[in-house]
Structures are given as C-alpha cells and as structure tokens.
Amino acid sequence: MPKYSLYLVLMAAVFLQPFAGLAADDEFKLCARCHGADGNSTKSNSPSIAGMEAGYMEEAMKAYRDGSRACGLSSMKCKMAAKWTDEEIAASAAHFAAMKPVAPEQEFDEGLAAAGKKLHEEHCQACHGEEATEGKPHGSRLNGQWREYLEDALGQYQEGAWQQPDEMKAALEKLSQEDKNALLDYYASGQ
C-alpha cells in the first residue's frame, strides 16, 4: 500500500472514532419515537418498556427479527429488529431495562380495576407480578401499560400471532371476556 494511502486510512480512523457510537444512539432514538426517550410511551398503541425485564425484551425483538412474532400495531419494530444483531438487541434491552417505569394517565373503571386486581392475583401474578418478573423472559410487566396496547397484545396471543407459554394459554382459557376487560382496566390503573 502506498504511504499516502496508509496515511489516509489512519487519518480517517482517527477522525471517525468520535462518531463510532452514533449508530447505537440513533437506534435508541428510533425506539424512543414510539416508546419514549425514557422508555415510557406517550402513545396508547405502544408499550412502555422502561424497567421491563431485559431478557423478555431480547426474546421479543429476536422473535420480531425472525418473523415468529407478528408486529401488531406497528411494523417499525420488525423493520428495526430485522437489521439488529444479537449484541445490538441486548444493548437496547439493557438500556431500557435500566430506566424507571412511570404509568401513563389514562381512563379506567375503578370497579372493573378492583375486580381485575383479584383476577391478576389469582391467574397472572405468578408470571406478571412485580417480584415474579425478575429473570423470567415470559414475565413482562403489565401493570401501568397502555390499555389499547394490552388489548391488542391480548388479541395477538389469542389469534396465535404471538406465541404464548402454555401457562398463559391455560389461564386465558379460564377467563371470560368480562374478566379480560377487568384485567385490562386493572393494568391501565397502574395500581
């Protein structure tokens, strides 16, 4: 390689080094468009991912990437996941898992929410309770999520577009539509 070519390569490396981290930051900005810069979504059709268990987020993003999980209300996450490596997915999951969740303000029926709390404790708490989510990839946080998003997610599970654990399928089969509505209002309450 001629001397000047090596010099140009070295100068380009030195000059471009400060920009090496921009790709990851840009990806976080893309996530923030739907999930909020702090991981707390301001859009009712997008889940808040702040404080969500990193293993669960990694599993979901990999499922979007390989096509085994439908995109639901937004195709953006599938487009992003398709180009991300396992390392980028893990970094993104860790980034948002470290953030503090804040429940959005939304309307809910207090009577339904009270009934939903009892149903949650009986059928859902083992996997979706605050303590149960530690280290469990299927234990995403539901409390304090947007009702619209959860309603769509529930439909995705029931239609088979999203794979669900056997325990969840069995629990959902025991619930009436009225029970499911009560659970949705409980989760929307953020209590």
Protein backbone atom coordinates (compact mmCIF):
# COMPACT_ATOMS: atom_id res chain seq x y z
CA MET A 1 0.00 0.00 0.00
CA PRO A 2 1.46 3.40 -0.91
CA LYS A 3 2.44 5.62 2.02
CA TYR A 4 -0.23 8.25 1.37
CA SER A 5 -3.00 5.57 1.28
CA LEU A 6 -1.99 4.25 4.71
CA TYR A 7 -1.86 7.83 5.97
CA LEU A 8 -5.42 8.49 4.70
CA VAL A 9 -6.72 5.29 6.29
CA LEU A 10 -5.15 6.20 9.64
CA MET A 11 -6.44 9.78 9.47
CA ALA A 12 -9.93 8.55 8.61
CA ALA A 13 -9.85 6.15 11.58
CA VAL A 14 -8.77 8.94 13.95
CA PHE A 15 -11.34 11.36 12.55
CA LEU A 16 -14.23 8.89 12.58
CA GLN A 17 -13.55 7.45 16.06
CA PRO A 18 -15.73 10.02 17.90
CA PHE A 19 -18.64 9.00 15.65
CA ALA A 20 -18.36 5.26 16.31
CA GLY A 21 -21.19 5.23 18.88
CA LEU A 22 -23.69 7.16 16.80
CA ALA A 23 -25.34 4.12 15.26
CA ALA A 24 -26.47 2.77 18.64
CA ASP A 25 -27.65 6.22 19.77
CA ASP A 26 -29.62 6.61 16.55
CA GLU A 27 -31.25 3.23 17.14
CA PHE A 28 -32.23 4.29 20.68
CA LYS A 29 -33.73 7.44 19.17
CA LEU A 30 -35.77 5.27 16.81
CA CYS A 31 -37.03 3.24 19.80
CA ALA A 32 -37.87 6.49 21.59
CA ARG A 33 -40.19 7.58 18.77
CA CYS A 34 -42.74 5.05 19.97
CA HIS A 35 -41.59 4.05 23.46
CA GLY A 36 -40.44 7.45 24.78
CA ALA A 37 -36.89 8.70 25.36
CA ASP A 38 -37.11 7.41 28.93
CA GLY A 39 -38.84 4.19 27.86
CA ASN A 40 -42.27 5.44 28.97
CA SER A 41 -44.54 5.59 25.95
CA THR A 42 -46.83 8.54 25.34
CA LYS A 43 -48.66 6.64 22.60
CA SER A 44 -51.52 4.38 23.63
CA ASN A 45 -50.69 1.80 20.95
CA SER A 46 -47.06 1.39 22.08
CA PRO A 47 -45.95 -0.27 25.30
CA SER A 48 -43.78 1.41 27.86
CA ILE A 49 -40.54 -0.55 28.04
CA ALA A 50 -38.80 1.30 30.88
CA GLY A 51 -37.86 -1.16 33.60
CA MET A 52 -39.09 -4.14 31.59
CA GLU A 53 -37.06 -7.29 32.10
CA ALA A 54 -34.18 -7.27 29.59
CA GLY A 55 -34.47 -10.99 28.79
CA TYR A 56 -38.11 -10.56 27.82
CA MET A 57 -37.30 -7.61 25.53
CA GLU A 58 -34.44 -9.54 23.90
CA GLU A 59 -36.69 -12.53 23.29
CA ALA A 60 -39.42 -10.35 21.77
CA MET A 61 -37.03 -8.44 19.48
CA LYS A 62 -35.46 -11.68 18.24
CA ALA A 63 -38.94 -13.06 17.55
CA TYR A 64 -39.79 -9.91 15.55
CA ARG A 65 -36.49 -10.30 13.69
CA ASP A 66 -37.02 -13.93 12.72
CA GLY A 67 -40.71 -13.43 11.91
CA SER A 68 -42.08 -15.77 14.59
CA ARG A 69 -43.92 -12.87 16.23
CA ALA A 70 -46.27 -10.54 14.35
CA CYS A 71 -45.60 -6.80 14.52
CA GLY A 72 -49.05 -5.95 15.82
CA LEU A 73 -49.93 -2.26 15.69
CA SER A 74 -46.52 -1.14 14.39
CA SER A 75 -44.33 -2.57 11.66
CA MET A 76 -41.41 -0.32 12.72
CA LYS A 77 -40.19 -2.72 15.42
CA CYS A 78 -39.97 -5.56 12.91
CA LYS A 79 -38.06 -3.37 10.44
CA MET A 80 -35.62 -2.36 13.18
CA ALA A 81 -35.23 -5.87 14.58
CA ALA A 82 -34.52 -7.25 11.10
CA LYS A 83 -31.27 -5.29 10.90
CA TRP A 84 -30.09 -5.63 14.52
CA THR A 85 -27.50 -8.11 15.72
CA ASP A 86 -27.92 -10.08 18.94
CA GLU A 87 -25.47 -7.66 20.59
CA GLU A 88 -27.45 -4.59 19.50
CA ILE A 89 -30.69 -6.15 20.73
CA ALA A 90 -29.06 -6.95 24.09
CA ALA A 91 -27.68 -3.40 24.39
CA SER A 92 -31.07 -1.88 23.63
CA ALA A 93 -32.82 -4.18 26.11
CA ALA A 94 -30.30 -3.35 28.85
CA HIS A 95 -30.59 0.38 28.07
CA PHE A 96 -34.37 0.47 28.56
CA ALA A 97 -34.45 -2.10 31.39
CA ALA A 98 -32.35 0.30 33.48
CA MET A 99 -34.97 3.07 33.23
CA LYS A 100 -37.72 3.78 35.76
CA PRO A 101 -41.26 2.90 34.65
CA VAL A 102 -43.98 5.54 35.00
CA ALA A 103 -47.62 4.58 34.45
CA PRO A 104 -49.41 6.74 31.88
CA GLU A 105 -52.51 8.67 32.84
CA GLN A 106 -55.48 7.02 31.19
CA GLU A 107 -59.12 6.38 31.85
CA PHE A 108 -60.24 3.20 33.58
CA ASP A 109 -63.25 1.97 35.52
CA GLU A 110 -62.42 1.69 39.24
CA GLY A 111 -64.92 -1.13 39.82
CA LEU A 112 -63.51 -3.15 36.93
CA ALA A 113 -59.96 -2.41 38.08
CA ALA A 114 -60.76 -3.76 41.57
CA ALA A 115 -62.19 -6.95 40.04
CA GLY A 116 -59.18 -7.12 37.70
CA LYS A 117 -56.76 -6.91 40.62
CA LYS A 118 -58.31 -10.04 42.14
CA LEU A 119 -58.12 -11.83 38.78
CA HIS A 120 -54.49 -10.76 38.35
CA GLU A 121 -53.58 -12.13 41.80
CA GLU A 122 -55.34 -15.42 41.04
CA HIS A 123 -54.32 -16.02 37.41
CA CYS A 124 -51.47 -13.73 36.34
CA GLN A 125 -49.31 -12.68 39.27
CA ALA A 126 -47.03 -15.73 39.17
CA CYS A 127 -45.53 -14.56 35.86
CA HIS A 128 -46.54 -10.89 35.71
CA GLY A 129 -46.21 -9.81 39.34
CA GLU A 130 -43.56 -7.29 40.37
CA GLU A 131 -41.30 -9.85 42.05
CA ALA A 132 -42.05 -12.70 39.64
CA THR A 133 -40.63 -10.86 36.63
CA GLU A 134 -37.03 -10.95 37.88
CA GLY A 135 -35.12 -13.05 35.35
CA LYS A 136 -38.22 -14.55 33.73
CA PRO A 137 -38.29 -13.96 29.98
CA HIS A 138 -42.06 -14.52 29.82
CA GLY A 139 -42.76 -12.19 32.73
CA SER A 140 -43.30 -8.82 31.10
CA ARG A 141 -44.69 -6.04 33.26
CA LEU A 142 -48.36 -5.40 32.52
CA ASN A 143 -49.32 -3.03 35.30
CA GLY A 144 -49.11 0.58 34.18
CA GLN A 145 -49.19 -0.23 30.47
CA TRP A 146 -51.49 1.41 27.96
CA ARG A 147 -54.86 -0.34 27.79
CA GLU A 148 -55.04 -0.06 23.98
CA TYR A 149 -51.67 -1.76 23.60
CA LEU A 150 -52.56 -4.54 26.06
CA GLU A 151 -55.88 -5.15 24.35
CA ASP A 152 -54.09 -5.56 21.01
CA ALA A 153 -51.42 -7.79 22.58
CA LEU A 154 -54.09 -10.00 24.13
CA GLY A 155 -55.70 -10.33 20.70
CA GLN A 156 -52.32 -11.25 19.16
CA TYR A 157 -51.92 -14.05 21.71
CA GLN A 158 -55.47 -15.32 21.28
CA GLU A 159 -55.16 -15.35 17.47
CA GLY A 160 -51.85 -17.21 17.66
CA ALA A 161 -49.85 -14.36 16.08
CA TRP A 162 -47.69 -14.26 19.22
CA GLN A 163 -46.53 -17.47 20.81
CA GLN A 164 -47.61 -17.75 24.41
CA PRO A 165 -46.41 -20.02 27.19
CA ASP A 166 -48.69 -22.96 28.00
CA GLU A 167 -49.42 -21.46 31.44
CA MET A 168 -50.70 -18.27 29.86
CA LYS A 169 -52.86 -20.11 27.36
CA ALA A 170 -54.40 -22.18 30.16
CA ALA A 171 -55.01 -19.07 32.29
CA LEU A 172 -56.63 -17.14 29.43
CA GLU A 173 -58.95 -20.03 28.58
CA LYS A 174 -60.42 -19.81 32.09
CA LEU A 175 -61.30 -16.12 31.71
CA SER A 176 -64.45 -14.64 30.21
CA GLN A 177 -64.33 -11.51 28.05
CA GLU A 178 -65.66 -9.58 31.06
CA ASP A 179 -62.75 -10.94 33.14
CA LYS A 180 -60.27 -9.86 30.46
CA ASN A 181 -61.78 -6.37 30.38
CA ALA A 182 -61.44 -6.17 34.15
CA LEU A 183 -57.77 -7.18 33.90
CA LEU A 184 -57.17 -4.55 31.22
CA ASP A 185 -58.69 -1.85 33.45
CA TYR A 186 -56.59 -3.02 36.39
CA TYR A 187 -53.38 -2.83 34.35
CA ALA A 188 -54.45 0.56 32.95
CA SER A 189 -54.94 1.84 36.51
CA GLY A 190 -51.23 1.44 37.26
CA GLN A 191 -52.10 0.36 40.84
